[in-house]
Amino acid sequence: MNNDTICALATANGVGALGIIRVSGNDALSVVQKSFPGKKLEKQKSHTIHYGYFMDDEEAIDEVMVSIFLAPKSFTTENSVEIAFHGSPHIGKRILETLTKNGARMAKAGEFTLRAFINGRIDLSQAEAIADVIASENEASRKVAISQLKGGITNEISILRTDLLNFVSLIELELDFAEEDVEFADRSALKGLLDKIELKLDSLIESFQYGNAIKNGTAVAIIGKPNAGKSTLLNALLKEERAIVSNIAGTTRDTIEEILHIKGHAFRLIDTAGLRETQDEIEAIGVKKAREKVENANILVYLADAATEDYSEDIEMIRSLQRDDLKLIICATKIDEVLPPKYETVEDIFRSKIDHDFDFIRISAVENQNIQDLKNELSSYVEQLKSQENNVVITNQRHFEALQKSLNAAHKVKEAIAFQISTELLAYELRNALEHLGEISGEVTNDEVLGNIFSKFCIGK
Ligand SMILES: Nc1nc2c(c(=O)[nH]1)N(C=O)[C@@H](CNc1ccc(C(=O)N[C@@H](CCC(=O)O)C(=O)O)cc1)CN2
Ligand SMILES: Nc1nc2c(ncn2[C@@H]2O[C@H](COP(=O)(O)OP(=O)(O)OP(=O)(O)O)[C@@H](O)[C@H]2O)c(=O)[nH]1
């Protein structure tokens, strides 16, 4: 690790009452001292705050407060200084320029947190939790991020790792004494441990569904034939919400999403850009576009006009879209236009033709009938994921993948035991399981993974 002294704006880039610049590294105090002549910073105690003017040569840039954190008692564990200035972006820029002249360099994205990780203050899952805390937008996401920051996942996993490590040592001992044909590691005890580990990993892996709902929201696709009432329903759902329209990069195509909050959880109502095109085009795109829309959705809300007679196309569409992990809600729309017996028959038609669980709701978007029922139904999807929740919820794709790989290796160890495959293979898969668990806390890692994680941080974090 290099010992450069780094600096960056820690607050958001824009006008504020105050702005804060952080400086971290061996020379943090002397770098700031050059511009803060009033007080001998080296002589001050850690965690003290000092008043004065920040100078560029003879020129006073701003009246500031300087806070000192002496190694190892700082976020990065290095000497750190924070400069709180009047929140003008111009002043922030002048101070950073001066610090650079004084011998600091501008920090890269995530570099403060990277240092906190490399210097052992936090593990990798905690570093990721910091990014999640910053990104949290509601109580649900804040709570899981803080629990992860406090070491939630690492604690769960380190117990499993310790037990596994124990067996790895015994198995390696067997390999060392291969000639003698002894068994140090009790196979049935190992199998017992693996059962326990599989259970734990299974439940952590399962929690990712809820974690994902918290972190990214639940994706809802609204599909139906032209004129079924999709736009009208969307407007009815979003009535009291300020619709946030976002372009999500990285998906195969541009999708527009409108965010709907129900009981503290976010639902992303997915719209594919360009779906509302001319009539010809809608017919041409049909199933293909609908499939793209539903591909990554958790819930499909299918709208069928209660006033029509023939539902064969709707049924065909639903059949071609249905998947086991997709919650299906069929809505008979425009019920204000028909008499009750009619929508009873609509439900019967769908019930007899679709061999997939679904909820059926009759709505009128125009008269705002039963829109709340639909919201409740959406909400119950998340509530039901939550009820499977364990204490620790996985919200991170990287952790999810590491847990899956570890579970896979655990399965293979069990196979190796059951079929009495070589001790070498057993040791190999055990180490594999261990290594994948270690990836989560970063005990096992590589530069590419680190680069990937920290480059996504903002500058100054
Ligand atoms: N001003 C300021 N506020 C901040 C941060 C910061 O860097 N600066 N943080 C940055 O993310 C977060 C808090 N995280 C921190 C973690 C550890 C230490 C620290 O100095 N720990 C020492 C001393 C602890 C003590 O005095 O009890 C230590 O643990 O040794 C500081 C901030 C949020 N608020
Ligand atoms: N009576 C009644 N009319 C409705 C209702 N919902 C939608 N409509 C009408 O049905 C027509 C089509 O509604 P849209 O919301 O544009 O339907 P859509 O599915 O978005 O249509 P496309 O954009 O062509 O796919 C409009 O004239 C709406 O006013 C409803 O609940 N009751």
XYZ file of C-alpha atoms and ligand atoms in Angstrom:
527
model
C 0.000 0.000 0.000
C 1.378 3.396 -0.883
C 1.600 6.041 1.774
C 0.562 8.974 -0.346
C -1.418 11.554 1.471
C -4.772 11.859 -0.256
C -7.442 14.550 -0.177
C -10.987 14.950 -1.480
C -14.242 16.723 -0.904
C -16.315 14.554 1.472
C -19.555 16.474 1.104
C -21.756 16.675 -1.982
C -20.562 18.865 -4.793
C -22.710 21.960 -4.580
C -23.529 24.902 -2.376
C -24.126 24.028 1.276
C -23.849 25.671 4.665
C -20.574 23.850 5.134
C -18.316 21.689 3.021
C -15.846 19.156 4.364
C -12.536 18.121 2.850
C -10.783 15.032 4.158
C -7.041 14.477 4.118
C -5.528 11.096 4.998
C -2.006 9.673 5.068
C 1.295 9.892 6.918
C 1.778 13.554 6.099
C -1.829 14.677 6.547
C -0.974 16.980 9.442
C 2.074 18.612 7.856
C 0.256 19.040 4.522
C -2.563 20.939 6.232
C -0.162 22.758 8.542
C 1.397 24.560 5.551
C -1.938 26.316 5.056
C -2.989 26.586 8.685
C -0.235 28.581 10.346
C -2.087 29.561 13.518
C -1.628 26.425 15.599
C 0.991 23.644 15.773
C -1.138 20.687 14.645
C 1.510 18.100 15.572
C 1.209 19.203 19.175
C -2.564 18.643 19.332
C -4.381 15.627 20.697
C -6.370 13.267 18.499
C -10.059 14.084 18.006
C -9.662 17.808 18.624
C -11.067 20.666 16.531
C -9.224 23.891 15.774
C -10.327 27.269 14.506
C -8.363 29.426 12.050
C -7.910 30.679 8.496
C -6.943 28.371 5.641
C -4.172 30.109 3.679
C -2.730 29.847 0.199
C 0.632 31.528 0.785
C -0.274 34.949 2.138
C -3.877 34.825 1.025
C -6.699 33.783 3.354
C -8.956 31.411 1.401
C -11.599 30.871 4.079
C -12.312 30.803 7.779
C -12.362 27.094 8.698
C -12.508 24.462 11.430
C -9.833 21.765 11.287
C -10.359 18.373 12.976
C -7.496 16.044 13.762
C -7.573 12.248 13.971
C -4.254 10.643 14.811
C -3.301 7.159 13.593
C -4.579 4.606 14.307
C -7.691 6.277 15.703
C -9.256 7.413 12.453
C -11.571 6.001 9.801
C -8.641 5.038 7.563
C -6.425 4.245 10.603
C -3.960 6.766 9.131
C -3.358 10.320 10.282
C -6.405 12.219 9.078
C -7.484 15.813 9.007
C -10.862 17.261 8.101
C -11.321 20.837 7.018
C -14.802 22.298 7.412
C -15.218 25.396 5.240
C -18.056 27.670 4.150
C -19.857 25.534 1.610
C -18.959 27.231 -1.651
C -17.807 24.844 -4.380
C -15.272 27.461 -5.457
C -13.704 27.601 -1.997
C -13.623 23.789 -1.881
C -11.764 23.784 -5.169
C -9.240 26.406 -3.967
C -8.557 24.439 -0.780
C -8.025 21.192 -2.703
C -5.669 22.956 -5.136
C -3.681 24.311 -2.224
C -3.511 20.916 -0.498
C -2.224 19.416 -3.740
C 0.466 22.101 -3.883
C 1.293 21.240 -0.263
C 2.033 17.628 -1.216
C -1.261 15.744 -1.106
C -2.844 14.156 -4.160
C -6.494 13.872 -5.121
C -8.052 10.633 -3.850
C -9.498 8.112 -6.268
C -13.098 6.922 -5.939
C -13.500 4.910 -2.752
C -9.865 5.342 -1.754
C -10.538 6.355 1.881
C -12.719 3.289 2.373
C -10.218 1.100 0.496
C -7.581 2.222 2.970
C -9.897 1.470 5.890
C -10.272 -2.047 4.429
C -6.616 -2.637 3.613
C -5.558 -1.337 7.007
C -7.964 -3.759 8.668
C -10.456 -1.341 10.219
C -13.340 -2.910 8.267
C -13.794 -6.040 6.169
C -14.946 -6.101 2.586
C -18.632 -6.659 3.343
C -18.504 -3.665 5.695
C -16.894 -1.535 2.999
C -19.744 -2.526 0.693
C -22.184 -1.738 3.491
C -20.863 1.823 3.630
C -21.805 2.280 -0.027
C -25.238 0.815 0.763
C -25.727 3.104 3.757
C -24.961 6.099 1.552
C -27.347 4.829 -1.126
C -30.168 3.994 1.280
C -33.382 5.791 0.498
C -35.826 4.253 2.928
C -35.983 2.602 6.323
C -35.824 -0.934 4.974
C -32.620 -0.360 3.015
C -31.006 1.719 5.760
C -31.669 -0.992 8.351
C -30.077 -3.854 6.399
C -27.119 -1.705 5.387
C -26.419 -0.670 8.990
C -26.723 -4.265 10.151
C -24.173 -5.265 7.524
C -21.930 -2.359 8.541
C -22.005 -3.705 12.085
C -20.620 -6.974 10.760
C -23.811 -9.014 10.446
C -22.837 -11.211 7.528
C -19.247 -11.636 8.589
C -20.357 -12.867 11.991
C -22.723 -15.434 10.503
C -20.061 -16.713 8.177
C -17.017 -16.678 10.399
C -18.605 -19.338 12.633
C -19.037 -21.639 9.642
C -15.522 -20.899 8.463
C -13.952 -21.758 11.796
C -15.702 -25.129 11.908
C -14.763 -25.894 8.326
C -11.175 -24.854 8.832
C -10.936 -27.346 11.623
C -11.877 -30.171 9.281
C -9.614 -28.933 6.511
C -6.654 -29.227 8.895
C -7.607 -32.784 9.839
C -8.091 -33.822 6.218
C -4.755 -32.286 5.239
C -3.179 -34.226 8.056
C -4.638 -37.391 6.529
C -3.047 -36.451 3.219
C 0.288 -36.047 4.967
C -0.080 -39.524 6.417
C -1.519 -41.035 3.242
C 0.712 -44.101 3.504
C -0.709 -45.055 6.847
C -4.354 -45.023 5.773
C -5.666 -43.306 8.872
C -8.753 -41.192 9.279
C -8.288 -38.167 11.504
C -11.418 -36.457 10.325
C -14.530 -38.243 11.491
C -16.615 -38.552 8.305
C -19.963 -38.636 10.000
C -19.119 -35.567 12.084
C -18.002 -33.828 8.915
C -21.244 -34.785 7.241
C -23.148 -33.399 10.226
C -21.290 -30.125 9.940
C -21.954 -29.952 6.210
C -25.679 -30.494 6.817
C -25.607 -27.581 9.214
C -23.653 -25.433 6.785
C -25.983 -26.243 3.909
C -28.985 -25.222 5.988
C -27.375 -21.931 6.930
C -26.202 -21.195 3.390
C -29.615 -22.122 1.994
C -31.357 -19.697 4.265
C -28.855 -16.913 3.563
C -29.210 -17.521 -0.170
C -32.972 -17.473 0.154
C -32.859 -14.150 1.997
C -31.405 -12.566 -1.133
C -34.849 -12.382 -2.694
C -35.992 -10.127 0.097
C -32.648 -8.346 0.166
C -32.980 -7.635 -3.491
C -36.506 -6.326 -3.033
C -35.243 -3.957 -0.356
C -32.221 -2.793 -2.248
C -33.478 -2.625 -5.810
C -37.227 -2.611 -5.390
C -39.641 -5.184 -6.770
C -39.952 -5.190 -10.539
C -43.530 -5.162 -11.793
C -44.419 -5.549 -15.475
C -47.837 -4.360 -16.563
C -48.915 -6.152 -19.703
C -52.089 -6.328 -21.706
C -53.448 -5.979 -25.201
C -53.605 -2.523 -26.758
C -56.327 -0.511 -25.075
C -56.544 -2.825 -22.083
C -56.013 0.188 -19.832
C -52.307 0.017 -18.966
C -51.565 3.736 -19.062
C -54.732 4.557 -17.180
C -53.845 2.055 -14.447
C -50.286 3.336 -14.248
C -51.604 6.837 -13.700
C -54.086 5.642 -11.102
C -51.325 3.811 -9.213
C -48.969 6.735 -9.333
C -51.615 9.319 -8.534
C -50.145 10.498 -5.273
C -46.593 9.777 -6.214
C -44.165 11.931 -8.023
C -43.200 9.552 -10.774
C -39.488 9.098 -11.047
C -38.498 8.165 -14.523
C -35.099 6.679 -14.929
C -33.036 5.275 -17.695
C -31.314 2.215 -16.386
C -28.062 1.708 -18.191
C -26.651 -1.732 -18.706
C -29.892 -3.504 -19.441
C -30.222 -4.905 -22.906
C -32.580 -2.125 -23.835
C -33.669 1.176 -22.394
C -36.337 0.659 -19.845
C -38.302 3.392 -18.239
C -39.293 2.741 -14.694
C -41.758 4.557 -12.549
C -41.250 4.058 -8.858
C -44.241 3.363 -6.659
C -43.833 3.173 -2.881
C -46.200 0.954 -0.952
C -45.757 0.599 2.815
C -42.086 1.592 2.756
C -41.113 -0.695 -0.113
C -40.267 0.347 -3.628
C -41.944 -1.146 -6.691
C -40.494 -0.476 -10.097
C -43.242 -0.352 -12.677
C -41.426 -1.329 -15.810
C -42.118 0.206 -19.121
C -40.099 -0.597 -22.152
C -39.109 2.504 -24.061
C -40.867 2.529 -27.402
C -43.541 0.066 -26.435
C -46.193 2.673 -26.908
C -45.742 2.910 -30.608
C -48.045 2.737 -33.526
C -50.725 0.099 -33.772
C -48.858 -1.811 -36.516
C -45.769 -1.984 -34.472
C -47.610 -3.197 -31.385
C -48.959 -6.093 -33.347
C -45.556 -6.883 -34.763
C -43.818 -6.808 -31.432
C -46.464 -8.622 -29.417
C -45.101 -11.477 -27.378
C -41.458 -10.663 -27.954
C -41.612 -7.243 -26.335
C -43.842 -8.463 -23.562
C -41.306 -11.169 -22.833
C -38.484 -8.636 -22.619
C -40.528 -6.604 -20.198
C -41.302 -9.605 -18.021
C -37.836 -11.133 -18.236
C -36.475 -9.516 -15.089
C -39.785 -8.831 -13.410
C -40.860 -10.331 -10.098
C -44.542 -9.667 -10.646
C -46.648 -9.699 -13.793
C -49.815 -7.653 -13.670
C -51.829 -8.769 -16.662
C -54.728 -6.578 -17.720
C -57.717 -8.020 -19.556
C -60.601 -5.834 -20.648
C -63.712 -7.082 -18.837
C -65.890 -5.851 -21.679
C -64.476 -8.121 -24.353
C -65.691 -11.601 -25.240
C -62.669 -13.478 -26.463
C -59.748 -14.023 -24.124
C -57.834 -16.571 -26.168
C -55.032 -14.122 -27.029
C -54.703 -13.030 -23.418
C -54.527 -16.618 -22.252
C -51.959 -17.466 -24.883
C -49.888 -14.461 -23.859
C -50.028 -15.322 -20.157
C -49.104 -18.932 -20.864
C -46.092 -17.884 -22.864
C -44.945 -15.510 -20.118
C -45.560 -17.550 -17.008
C -42.658 -18.780 -14.923
C -42.446 -20.356 -11.519
C -40.679 -17.410 -9.953
C -43.082 -14.845 -11.359
C -46.045 -13.768 -9.285
C -49.064 -13.415 -11.525
C -51.911 -11.001 -10.914
C -54.684 -10.908 -13.492
C -56.839 -7.811 -13.479
C -60.177 -7.544 -15.200
C -60.206 -3.888 -16.166
C -62.941 -1.367 -16.864
C -65.418 -3.148 -14.585
C -67.424 0.054 -14.456
C -68.456 -0.752 -18.000
C -69.901 -4.211 -17.374
C -72.318 -5.885 -14.987
C -70.998 -8.090 -12.169
C -71.986 -11.460 -13.726
C -69.732 -10.653 -16.654
C -66.532 -10.334 -14.657
C -67.384 -13.443 -12.678
C -67.297 -15.327 -15.968
C -64.042 -13.620 -16.902
C -62.423 -15.000 -13.764
C -63.829 -18.470 -14.482
C -62.423 -18.422 -17.989
C -58.933 -17.614 -16.753
C -59.156 -20.099 -13.870
C -60.080 -22.897 -16.253
C -57.356 -22.132 -18.783
C -54.332 -21.193 -16.705
C -52.577 -23.835 -14.666
C -50.556 -21.399 -12.631
C -51.392 -19.764 -9.343
C -52.708 -16.261 -9.729
C -54.658 -13.558 -7.978
C -57.636 -12.117 -9.722
C -58.698 -8.526 -9.133
C -61.466 -6.545 -10.778
C -60.528 -2.948 -11.249
C -61.687 0.284 -12.682
C -58.806 2.657 -13.071
C -61.149 5.406 -14.199
C -63.389 5.124 -11.139
C -60.521 4.128 -8.849
C -62.229 0.883 -7.839
C -60.120 -1.790 -6.127
C -56.843 -0.102 -6.993
C -56.023 -0.408 -3.295
C -56.582 -4.179 -3.534
C -53.988 -4.324 -6.252
C -51.561 -2.310 -4.113
C -52.179 -4.678 -1.203
C -51.504 -7.644 -3.444
C -48.204 -6.118 -4.609
C -47.291 -5.375 -1.032
C -48.072 -8.909 0.119
C -45.428 -10.215 -2.277
C -42.698 -8.414 -0.329
C -44.261 -9.194 3.057
C -44.194 -12.866 2.223
C -40.499 -12.719 1.229
C -39.820 -10.961 4.481
C -41.491 -13.658 6.534
C -38.856 -16.112 5.307
C -36.283 -13.642 6.468
C -33.475 -14.586 8.773
C -31.662 -12.174 11.024
C -29.174 -11.488 8.306
C -30.428 -10.491 4.884
C -28.181 -10.794 1.848
C -28.518 -7.736 -0.380
C -25.362 -8.012 -2.400
C -25.048 -9.941 -5.673
C -21.398 -10.696 -4.990
C -22.200 -12.241 -1.616
C -25.076 -14.159 -3.154
C -22.776 -15.675 -5.764
C -20.070 -16.515 -3.235
C -22.653 -18.261 -1.028
C -23.942 -20.262 -3.975
C -20.457 -21.362 -4.947
C -19.739 -22.312 -1.389
C -22.959 -24.298 -1.150
C -22.059 -26.059 -4.358
C -18.683 -27.044 -2.978
C -20.351 -28.254 0.232
C -22.618 -30.509 -1.872
C -19.561 -31.916 -3.596
C -17.830 -32.621 -0.304
C -20.886 -34.581 0.790
C -20.860 -36.511 -2.451
C -17.195 -37.259 -1.979
C -17.962 -38.631 1.467
C -20.978 -40.647 0.330
C -19.160 -42.253 -2.577
C -15.868 -42.485 -0.700
C -14.067 -40.567 -3.387
C -10.414 -39.727 -2.761
C -9.328 -37.689 0.235
C -7.572 -35.328 -2.207
C -10.871 -34.413 -3.823
C -12.521 -34.033 -0.448
C -9.766 -31.650 0.654
C -10.007 -29.753 -2.604
C -13.749 -29.142 -2.338
C -13.511 -28.298 1.354
C -10.914 -25.649 0.600
C -13.151 -24.431 -2.201
C -16.115 -24.016 0.115
C -13.907 -22.211 2.590
C -12.431 -19.926 0.004
C -15.795 -18.814 -1.347
C -16.961 -18.011 2.162
C -13.786 -16.002 2.643
C -14.556 -13.910 -0.437
C -17.459 -12.275 1.358
C -15.400 -10.688 4.091
C -12.486 -10.216 1.714
C -10.139 -12.582 3.526
C -9.780 -14.179 0.125
C -9.773 -11.640 -2.660
C -8.001 -10.260 -5.697
C -7.266 -6.853 -7.166
C -9.908 -7.146 -9.844
C -12.657 -7.696 -7.294
C -11.378 -4.847 -5.133
C -11.069 -2.523 -8.115
C -14.594 -3.380 -9.082
C -16.052 -2.667 -5.670
C -14.219 0.541 -4.827
C -14.406 2.171 -8.226
C -18.185 2.311 -7.763
C -17.816 4.508 -4.703
C -18.013 8.247 -5.011
C -14.877 10.348 -4.789
C -14.194 11.322 -1.199
C -15.603 8.127 0.303
N -16.511 13.913 10.443
C -16.690 12.667 10.075
N -17.872 12.079 10.264
C -18.088 10.785 9.842
C -17.045 10.049 9.226
C -15.792 10.698 9.032
O -14.837 10.157 8.460
N -15.666 11.990 9.475
N -17.296 8.732 8.834
C -16.541 8.071 7.869
O -16.964 7.133 7.226
C -18.450 8.021 9.396
C -18.103 7.524 10.773
N -17.084 6.514 10.722
C -15.931 6.577 11.490
C -15.323 5.409 11.897
C -14.234 5.464 12.730
C -13.725 6.685 13.137
C -12.600 6.768 14.125
O -11.943 7.779 14.226
N -12.403 5.737 14.933
C -11.366 5.714 15.971
C -11.788 6.465 17.198
C -12.983 5.915 17.895
C -13.288 6.611 19.210
O -12.789 7.702 19.460
O -14.017 5.977 19.984
C -11.062 4.273 16.334
O -11.919 3.424 16.141
O -9.934 4.034 16.752
C -14.301 7.854 12.675
C -15.401 7.802 11.862
C -19.622 8.955 9.425
N -19.302 10.230 10.026
N -64.581 2.904 -18.504
C -63.286 2.711 -18.358
N -62.443 3.006 -19.339
C -61.124 2.805 -19.157
C -60.609 2.274 -17.957
N -59.259 2.173 -18.074
C -58.954 2.626 -19.309
N -60.070 3.008 -19.962
C -60.150 3.557 -21.305
O -59.645 2.636 -22.248
C -58.900 3.296 -23.266
C -57.503 2.738 -23.352
O -56.830 2.987 -22.126
P -55.243 3.075 -22.018
O -54.926 3.249 -20.596
O -54.707 4.059 -22.964
O -54.883 1.635 -22.512
P -53.454 1.012 -22.835
O -53.502 -0.401 -22.469
O -52.398 1.842 -22.185
O -53.425 1.169 -24.381
P -52.141 1.091 -25.373
O -51.260 2.264 -25.037
O -52.760 1.208 -26.716
O -51.473 -0.200 -25.157
C -58.963 4.771 -22.925
O -59.973 5.366 -23.644
C -59.274 4.779 -21.444
O -59.944 5.924 -21.029
C -61.535 1.960 -16.915
O -61.203 1.502 -15.832
N -62.865 2.192 -17.170
